[in-house]
């Protein structure tokens, strides 16, 4: 049976100094965040309590609270790490110094993003983050910020590849592209459906058409 999380209305980052700034402290903090992610993926948001995370990490509750005094601060740290890793994966594909005109550049962006959807753990993690965003306005704001930046990067990629397209059209295409890819993740990962070759081929064609030939 789960216990209620610490009373905290949101996942707002802590205004107190970060605990464990040394190398060992940083390693312990990362290990606790690893455990928190595992609980989130395995059990889901309702079971994602401080006690459950401490048990998964093999530490006392007080040890976890030394690094993350409240449930809200733990949520904020996990969310920041999940979104940062995703942003780091996207950056090389869409960066300003990437050659958008190189042969296969567009296909490389799409196939890399779709390949990520074969990582069942990553997809489950994002499903749980989306579920948290539906219940917590601060988490929702962080997720919206992530996708706003994602859209800006795709829009810039389109601008380098298709400078003649109006800015409004580029932003619209970027938005639809992200909706298509992110929505597809629910089905291709097995969360809401199953992959099949014909659908994958149509998905690839549609995504490529949004980014241009």
PDB file of C-alpha atoms in Angstrom:
ATOM      1  CA  UNK A   1       0.000   0.000   0.000  1.00  0.00           C
ATOM      2  CA  UNK A   2       1.347   3.419  -0.909  1.00  0.00           C
ATOM      3  CA  UNK A   3       1.784   6.280   1.471  1.00  0.00           C
ATOM      4  CA  UNK A   4       0.836   9.817   0.574  1.00  0.00           C
ATOM      5  CA  UNK A   5       3.617  11.987  -0.799  1.00  0.00           C
ATOM      6  CA  UNK A   6       4.892  14.911   1.175  1.00  0.00           C
ATOM      7  CA  UNK A   7       2.369  17.743   1.004  1.00  0.00           C
ATOM      8  CA  UNK A   8       3.632  19.813  -1.902  1.00  0.00           C
ATOM      9  CA  UNK A   9       1.417  21.453  -4.487  1.00  0.00           C
ATOM     10  CA  UNK A  10       3.811  21.400  -7.410  1.00  0.00           C
ATOM     11  CA  UNK A  11       7.117  20.340  -8.913  1.00  0.00           C
ATOM     12  CA  UNK A  12       8.687  23.778  -8.632  1.00  0.00           C
ATOM     13  CA  UNK A  13      12.474  23.740  -8.351  1.00  0.00           C
ATOM     14  CA  UNK A  14      13.798  24.277  -4.873  1.00  0.00           C
ATOM     15  CA  UNK A  15      15.077  27.699  -3.894  1.00  0.00           C
ATOM     16  CA  UNK A  16      17.405  26.120  -1.311  1.00  0.00           C
ATOM     17  CA  UNK A  17      21.037  25.322  -2.222  1.00  0.00           C
ATOM     18  CA  UNK A  18      21.507  21.955  -3.954  1.00  0.00           C
ATOM     19  CA  UNK A  19      22.609  19.190  -1.598  1.00  0.00           C
ATOM     20  CA  UNK A  20      25.672  17.078  -2.262  1.00  0.00           C
ATOM     21  CA  UNK A  21      27.651  19.361  -4.535  1.00  0.00           C
ATOM     22  CA  UNK A  22      30.844  17.284  -4.316  1.00  0.00           C
ATOM     23  CA  UNK A  23      31.594  14.358  -6.621  1.00  0.00           C
ATOM     24  CA  UNK A  24      30.342  11.727  -4.185  1.00  0.00           C
ATOM     25  CA  UNK A  25      27.285  13.791  -3.387  1.00  0.00           C
ATOM     26  CA  UNK A  26      26.545  14.210  -7.083  1.00  0.00           C
ATOM     27  CA  UNK A  27      26.909  10.461  -7.631  1.00  0.00           C
ATOM     28  CA  UNK A  28      24.541   9.700  -4.766  1.00  0.00           C
ATOM     29  CA  UNK A  29      22.063  12.246  -6.075  1.00  0.00           C
ATOM     30  CA  UNK A  30      22.130  10.657  -9.540  1.00  0.00           C
ATOM     31  CA  UNK A  31      21.649   7.197  -8.022  1.00  0.00           C
ATOM     32  CA  UNK A  32      18.589   8.454  -6.159  1.00  0.00           C
ATOM     33  CA  UNK A  33      17.198   9.954  -9.360  1.00  0.00           C
ATOM     34  CA  UNK A  34      17.831   6.632 -11.141  1.00  0.00           C
ATOM     35  CA  UNK A  35      15.781   4.898  -8.452  1.00  0.00           C
ATOM     36  CA  UNK A  36      13.044   7.527  -8.708  1.00  0.00           C
ATOM     37  CA  UNK A  37      12.802   6.964 -12.459  1.00  0.00           C
ATOM     38  CA  UNK A  38      12.617   3.210 -11.987  1.00  0.00           C
ATOM     39  CA  UNK A  39       9.735   3.548  -9.537  1.00  0.00           C
ATOM     40  CA  UNK A  40       7.927   5.941 -11.866  1.00  0.00           C
ATOM     41  CA  UNK A  41       8.307   3.577 -14.822  1.00  0.00           C
ATOM     42  CA  UNK A  42       7.493   0.392 -12.901  1.00  0.00           C
ATOM     43  CA  UNK A  43       4.720   1.613 -10.605  1.00  0.00           C
ATOM     44  CA  UNK A  44       3.350   4.821 -12.105  1.00  0.00           C
ATOM     45  CA  UNK A  45       2.583   8.198 -10.601  1.00  0.00           C
ATOM     46  CA  UNK A  46       0.150   7.134  -7.821  1.00  0.00           C
ATOM     47  CA  UNK A  47       2.792   4.828  -6.292  1.00  0.00           C
ATOM     48  CA  UNK A  48       5.619   7.311  -6.805  1.00  0.00           C
ATOM     49  CA  UNK A  49       6.167   8.272  -3.174  1.00  0.00           C
ATOM     50  CA  UNK A  50       9.223   9.278  -1.215  1.00  0.00           C
ATOM     51  CA  UNK A  51       9.135   6.017   0.751  1.00  0.00           C
ATOM     52  CA  UNK A  52       8.883   3.939  -2.427  1.00  0.00           C
ATOM     53  CA  UNK A  53      11.864   5.739  -3.963  1.00  0.00           C
ATOM     54  CA  UNK A  54      13.943   5.369  -0.785  1.00  0.00           C
ATOM     55  CA  UNK A  55      13.133   1.644  -0.674  1.00  0.00           C
ATOM     56  CA  UNK A  56      14.072   1.215  -4.345  1.00  0.00           C
ATOM     57  CA  UNK A  57      17.360   3.029  -3.739  1.00  0.00           C
ATOM     58  CA  UNK A  58      18.085   0.932  -0.643  1.00  0.00           C
ATOM     59  CA  UNK A  59      18.390   3.957   1.631  1.00  0.00           C
ATOM     60  CA  UNK A  60      16.512   5.380   4.586  1.00  0.00           C
ATOM     61  CA  UNK A  61      13.841   7.983   3.943  1.00  0.00           C
ATOM     62  CA  UNK A  62      15.933  10.577   5.760  1.00  0.00           C
ATOM     63  CA  UNK A  63      18.812   9.992   3.340  1.00  0.00           C
ATOM     64  CA  UNK A  64      16.545  10.680   0.370  1.00  0.00           C
ATOM     65  CA  UNK A  65      15.158  13.771   2.096  1.00  0.00           C
ATOM     66  CA  UNK A  66      18.671  15.107   2.654  1.00  0.00           C
ATOM     67  CA  UNK A  67      19.013  15.460  -1.132  1.00  0.00           C
ATOM     68  CA  UNK A  68      15.339  16.104  -1.930  1.00  0.00           C
ATOM     69  CA  UNK A  69      13.570  17.482   1.151  1.00  0.00           C
ATOM     70  CA  UNK A  70      10.097  17.331  -0.431  1.00  0.00           C
ATOM     71  CA  UNK A  71       8.277  15.229  -2.977  1.00  0.00           C
ATOM     72  CA  UNK A  72       7.901  18.331  -5.145  1.00  0.00           C
ATOM     73  CA  UNK A  73      11.680  18.804  -5.303  1.00  0.00           C
ATOM     74  CA  UNK A  74      12.176  15.162  -6.254  1.00  0.00           C
ATOM     75  CA  UNK A  75       9.567  15.496  -9.021  1.00  0.00           C
ATOM     76  CA  UNK A  76      11.252  18.671 -10.271  1.00  0.00           C
ATOM     77  CA  UNK A  77      14.690  17.032 -10.369  1.00  0.00           C
ATOM     78  CA  UNK A  78      13.467  13.931 -12.214  1.00  0.00           C
ATOM     79  CA  UNK A  79      11.499  16.015 -14.702  1.00  0.00           C
ATOM     80  CA  UNK A  80      14.446  18.335 -15.364  1.00  0.00           C
ATOM     81  CA  UNK A  81      16.737  15.363 -16.003  1.00  0.00           C
ATOM     82  CA  UNK A  82      14.281  13.566 -18.298  1.00  0.00           C
ATOM     83  CA  UNK A  83      13.635  16.653 -20.414  1.00  0.00           C
ATOM     84  CA  UNK A  84      17.317  17.633 -20.477  1.00  0.00           C
ATOM     85  CA  UNK A  85      18.331  14.217 -21.810  1.00  0.00           C
ATOM     86  CA  UNK A  86      15.687  14.403 -24.495  1.00  0.00           C
ATOM     87  CA  UNK A  87      16.772  17.923 -25.474  1.00  0.00           C
ATOM     88  CA  UNK A  88      20.397  16.753 -25.682  1.00  0.00           C
ATOM     89  CA  UNK A  89      19.380  13.945 -28.049  1.00  0.00           C
ATOM     90  CA  UNK A  90      17.504  16.378 -30.282  1.00  0.00           C
ATOM     91  CA  UNK A  91      20.152  19.100 -30.368  1.00  0.00           C
ATOM     92  CA  UNK A  92      22.665  17.455 -32.764  1.00  0.00           C
ATOM     93  CA  UNK A  93      19.877  16.641 -35.219  1.00  0.00           C
ATOM     94  CA  UNK A  94      18.393  20.122 -35.353  1.00  0.00           C
ATOM     95  CA  UNK A  95      21.340  22.364 -34.400  1.00  0.00           C
ATOM     96  CA  UNK A  96      22.166  25.456 -36.432  1.00  0.00           C
ATOM     97  CA  UNK A  97      25.543  23.996 -37.448  1.00  0.00           C
ATOM     98  CA  UNK A  98      23.941  20.789 -38.758  1.00  0.00           C
ATOM     99  CA  UNK A  99      23.858  20.569 -42.555  1.00  0.00           C
ATOM    100  CA  UNK A 100      20.130  20.629 -43.266  1.00  0.00           C
ATOM    101  CA  UNK A 101      20.821  20.380 -47.002  1.00  0.00           C
ATOM    102  CA  UNK A 102      23.025  17.290 -46.801  1.00  0.00           C
ATOM    103  CA  UNK A 103      21.632  14.197 -48.541  1.00  0.00           C
ATOM    104  CA  UNK A 104      19.518  12.253 -46.084  1.00  0.00           C
ATOM    105  CA  UNK A 105      19.536  15.009 -43.438  1.00  0.00           C
ATOM    106  CA  UNK A 106      15.754  15.114 -43.165  1.00  0.00           C
ATOM    107  CA  UNK A 107      15.414  11.351 -43.209  1.00  0.00           C
ATOM    108  CA  UNK A 108      18.088  11.188 -40.507  1.00  0.00           C
ATOM    109  CA  UNK A 109      16.045  13.439 -38.216  1.00  0.00           C
ATOM    110  CA  UNK A 110      12.876  11.393 -38.685  1.00  0.00           C
ATOM    111  CA  UNK A 111      14.426   7.936 -38.463  1.00  0.00           C
ATOM    112  CA  UNK A 112      16.391   8.854 -35.332  1.00  0.00           C
ATOM    113  CA  UNK A 113      13.278  10.136 -33.587  1.00  0.00           C
ATOM    114  CA  UNK A 114      11.294   7.053 -34.595  1.00  0.00           C
ATOM    115  CA  UNK A 115      14.097   4.735 -33.488  1.00  0.00           C
ATOM    116  CA  UNK A 116      13.864   6.211 -29.990  1.00  0.00           C
ATOM    117  CA  UNK A 117      10.290   4.945 -29.826  1.00  0.00           C
ATOM    118  CA  UNK A 118      11.604   1.390 -29.781  1.00  0.00           C
ATOM    119  CA  UNK A 119      12.959   2.067 -26.292  1.00  0.00           C
ATOM    120  CA  UNK A 120      10.012   0.836 -24.216  1.00  0.00           C
ATOM    121  CA  UNK A 121      11.398   2.211 -20.956  1.00  0.00           C
ATOM    122  CA  UNK A 122      11.906   5.691 -22.400  1.00  0.00           C
ATOM    123  CA  UNK A 123       8.379   5.718 -23.796  1.00  0.00           C
ATOM    124  CA  UNK A 124       6.878   4.581 -20.485  1.00  0.00           C
ATOM    125  CA  UNK A 125       8.827   7.307 -18.725  1.00  0.00           C
ATOM    126  CA  UNK A 126       7.395   9.964 -21.044  1.00  0.00           C
ATOM    127  CA  UNK A 127       3.873   8.583 -20.654  1.00  0.00           C
ATOM    128  CA  UNK A 128       4.224   8.964 -16.894  1.00  0.00           C
ATOM    129  CA  UNK A 129       5.626  12.492 -17.288  1.00  0.00           C
ATOM    130  CA  UNK A 130       2.652  13.421 -19.491  1.00  0.00           C
ATOM    131  CA  UNK A 131       0.302  11.952 -16.876  1.00  0.00           C
ATOM    132  CA  UNK A 132       1.982  14.044 -14.177  1.00  0.00           C
ATOM    133  CA  UNK A 133       1.613  17.124 -16.384  1.00  0.00           C
ATOM    134  CA  UNK A 134      -2.127  16.480 -16.602  1.00  0.00           C
ATOM    135  CA  UNK A 135      -2.365  16.703 -12.792  1.00  0.00           C
ATOM    136  CA  UNK A 136       0.270  19.302 -11.904  1.00  0.00           C
ATOM    137  CA  UNK A 137       0.359  22.782 -13.416  1.00  0.00           C
ATOM    138  CA  UNK A 138       4.060  23.276 -12.706  1.00  0.00           C
ATOM    139  CA  UNK A 139       5.016  20.004 -14.376  1.00  0.00           C
ATOM    140  CA  UNK A 140       2.723  20.969 -17.264  1.00  0.00           C
ATOM    141  CA  UNK A 141       4.515  24.305 -17.621  1.00  0.00           C
ATOM    142  CA  UNK A 142       7.906  22.557 -17.793  1.00  0.00           C
ATOM    143  CA  UNK A 143       6.644  20.099 -20.396  1.00  0.00           C
ATOM    144  CA  UNK A 144       5.111  22.895 -22.468  1.00  0.00           C
ATOM    145  CA  UNK A 145       8.411  24.765 -22.283  1.00  0.00           C
ATOM    146  CA  UNK A 146      10.257  21.697 -23.542  1.00  0.00           C
ATOM    147  CA  UNK A 147       7.915  21.299 -26.509  1.00  0.00           C
ATOM    148  CA  UNK A 148       8.002  25.026 -27.271  1.00  0.00           C
ATOM    149  CA  UNK A 149      11.798  24.812 -27.537  1.00  0.00           C
ATOM    150  CA  UNK A 150      11.493  21.636 -29.624  1.00  0.00           C
ATOM    151  CA  UNK A 151       9.151  23.477 -32.013  1.00  0.00           C
ATOM    152  CA  UNK A 152      11.557  26.406 -32.256  1.00  0.00           C
ATOM    153  CA  UNK A 153      14.382  24.032 -33.234  1.00  0.00           C
ATOM    154  CA  UNK A 154      12.273  22.261 -35.881  1.00  0.00           C
ATOM    155  CA  UNK A 155      11.134  25.643 -37.233  1.00  0.00           C
ATOM    156  CA  UNK A 156      14.777  26.763 -37.500  1.00  0.00           C
ATOM    157  CA  UNK A 157      15.657  23.504 -39.267  1.00  0.00           C
ATOM    158  CA  UNK A 158      12.876  24.200 -41.781  1.00  0.00           C
ATOM    159  CA  UNK A 159      14.085  27.777 -42.214  1.00  0.00           C
ATOM    160  CA  UNK A 160      17.548  26.558 -43.202  1.00  0.00           C
ATOM    161  CA  UNK A 161      16.126  23.940 -45.524  1.00  0.00           C
ATOM    162  CA  UNK A 162      13.243  25.970 -46.980  1.00  0.00           C
ATOM    163  CA  UNK A 163      14.025  29.686 -46.603  1.00  0.00           C
ATOM    164  CA  UNK A 164      11.244  30.607 -49.040  1.00  0.00           C
ATOM    165  CA  UNK A 165       8.517  29.233 -46.778  1.00  0.00           C
ATOM    166  CA  UNK A 166       6.722  31.912 -44.728  1.00  0.00           C
ATOM    167  CA  UNK A 167       7.567  31.815 -41.017  1.00  0.00           C
ATOM    168  CA  UNK A 168       3.942  31.067 -40.119  1.00  0.00           C
ATOM    169  CA  UNK A 169       3.962  28.030 -42.421  1.00  0.00           C
ATOM    170  CA  UNK A 170       7.257  26.801 -40.985  1.00  0.00           C
ATOM    171  CA  UNK A 171       5.921  27.036 -37.428  1.00  0.00           C
ATOM    172  CA  UNK A 172       2.705  25.292 -38.424  1.00  0.00           C
ATOM    173  CA  UNK A 173       4.615  22.446 -40.077  1.00  0.00           C
ATOM    174  CA  UNK A 174       6.915  22.155 -37.068  1.00  0.00           C
ATOM    175  CA  UNK A 175       3.930  21.937 -34.723  1.00  0.00           C
ATOM    176  CA  UNK A 176       2.199  19.247 -36.788  1.00  0.00           C
ATOM    177  CA  UNK A 177       5.479  17.329 -37.132  1.00  0.00           C
ATOM    178  CA  UNK A 178       5.917  17.219 -33.335  1.00  0.00           C
ATOM    179  CA  UNK A 179       2.281  16.202 -32.803  1.00  0.00           C
ATOM    180  CA  UNK A 180       2.717  13.422 -35.358  1.00  0.00           C
ATOM    181  CA  UNK A 181       5.959  12.070 -33.876  1.00  0.00           C
ATOM    182  CA  UNK A 182       4.884  12.347 -30.242  1.00  0.00           C
ATOM    183  CA  UNK A 183       1.444  10.893 -30.897  1.00  0.00           C
ATOM    184  CA  UNK A 184       2.982   8.028 -32.859  1.00  0.00           C
ATOM    185  CA  UNK A 185       5.107   7.139 -29.837  1.00  0.00           C
ATOM    186  CA  UNK A 186       2.018   6.012 -27.918  1.00  0.00           C
ATOM    187  CA  UNK A 187       1.138   3.518 -30.626  1.00  0.00           C
ATOM    188  CA  UNK A 188       4.546   2.400 -31.864  1.00  0.00           C
ATOM    189  CA  UNK A 189       5.787   1.767 -28.305  1.00  0.00           C
ATOM    190  CA  UNK A 190       2.894  -0.586 -27.554  1.00  0.00           C
ATOM    191  CA  UNK A 191       1.266   1.695 -24.995  1.00  0.00           C
ATOM    192  CA  UNK A 192      -1.854   2.319 -27.105  1.00  0.00           C
ATOM    193  CA  UNK A 193      -1.329   0.011 -30.080  1.00  0.00           C
ATOM    194  CA  UNK A 194       1.151  -2.099 -31.998  1.00  0.00           C
ATOM    195  CA  UNK A 195       3.624  -1.326 -34.748  1.00  0.00           C
ATOM    196  CA  UNK A 196       3.088  -2.602 -38.261  1.00  0.00           C
ATOM    197  CA  UNK A 197       5.282  -2.071 -41.341  1.00  0.00           C
ATOM    198  CA  UNK A 198       2.611  -0.467 -43.545  1.00  0.00           C
ATOM    199  CA  UNK A 199       1.714   2.123 -40.915  1.00  0.00           C
ATOM    200  CA  UNK A 200       5.399   2.822 -40.216  1.00  0.00           C
ATOM    201  CA  UNK A 201       6.001   3.438 -43.918  1.00  0.00           C
ATOM    202  CA  UNK A 202       3.056   5.847 -44.139  1.00  0.00           C
ATOM    203  CA  UNK A 203       4.234   7.592 -40.965  1.00  0.00           C
ATOM    204  CA  UNK A 204       7.717   8.058 -42.390  1.00  0.00           C
ATOM    205  CA  UNK A 205       6.347   9.473 -45.652  1.00  0.00           C
ATOM    206  CA  UNK A 206       4.082  11.905 -43.811  1.00  0.00           C
ATOM    207  CA  UNK A 207       6.824  13.098 -41.462  1.00  0.00           C
ATOM    208  CA  UNK A 208       9.250  13.595 -44.353  1.00  0.00           C
ATOM    209  CA  UNK A 209       6.633  15.551 -46.303  1.00  0.00           C
ATOM    210  CA  UNK A 210       6.236  17.970 -43.369  1.00  0.00           C
ATOM    211  CA  UNK A 211       9.987  18.648 -43.286  1.00  0.00           C
ATOM    212  CA  UNK A 212      10.255  18.771 -47.066  1.00  0.00           C
ATOM    213  CA  UNK A 213      11.946  16.582 -49.677  1.00  0.00           C
TER     214      UNK A 213
END
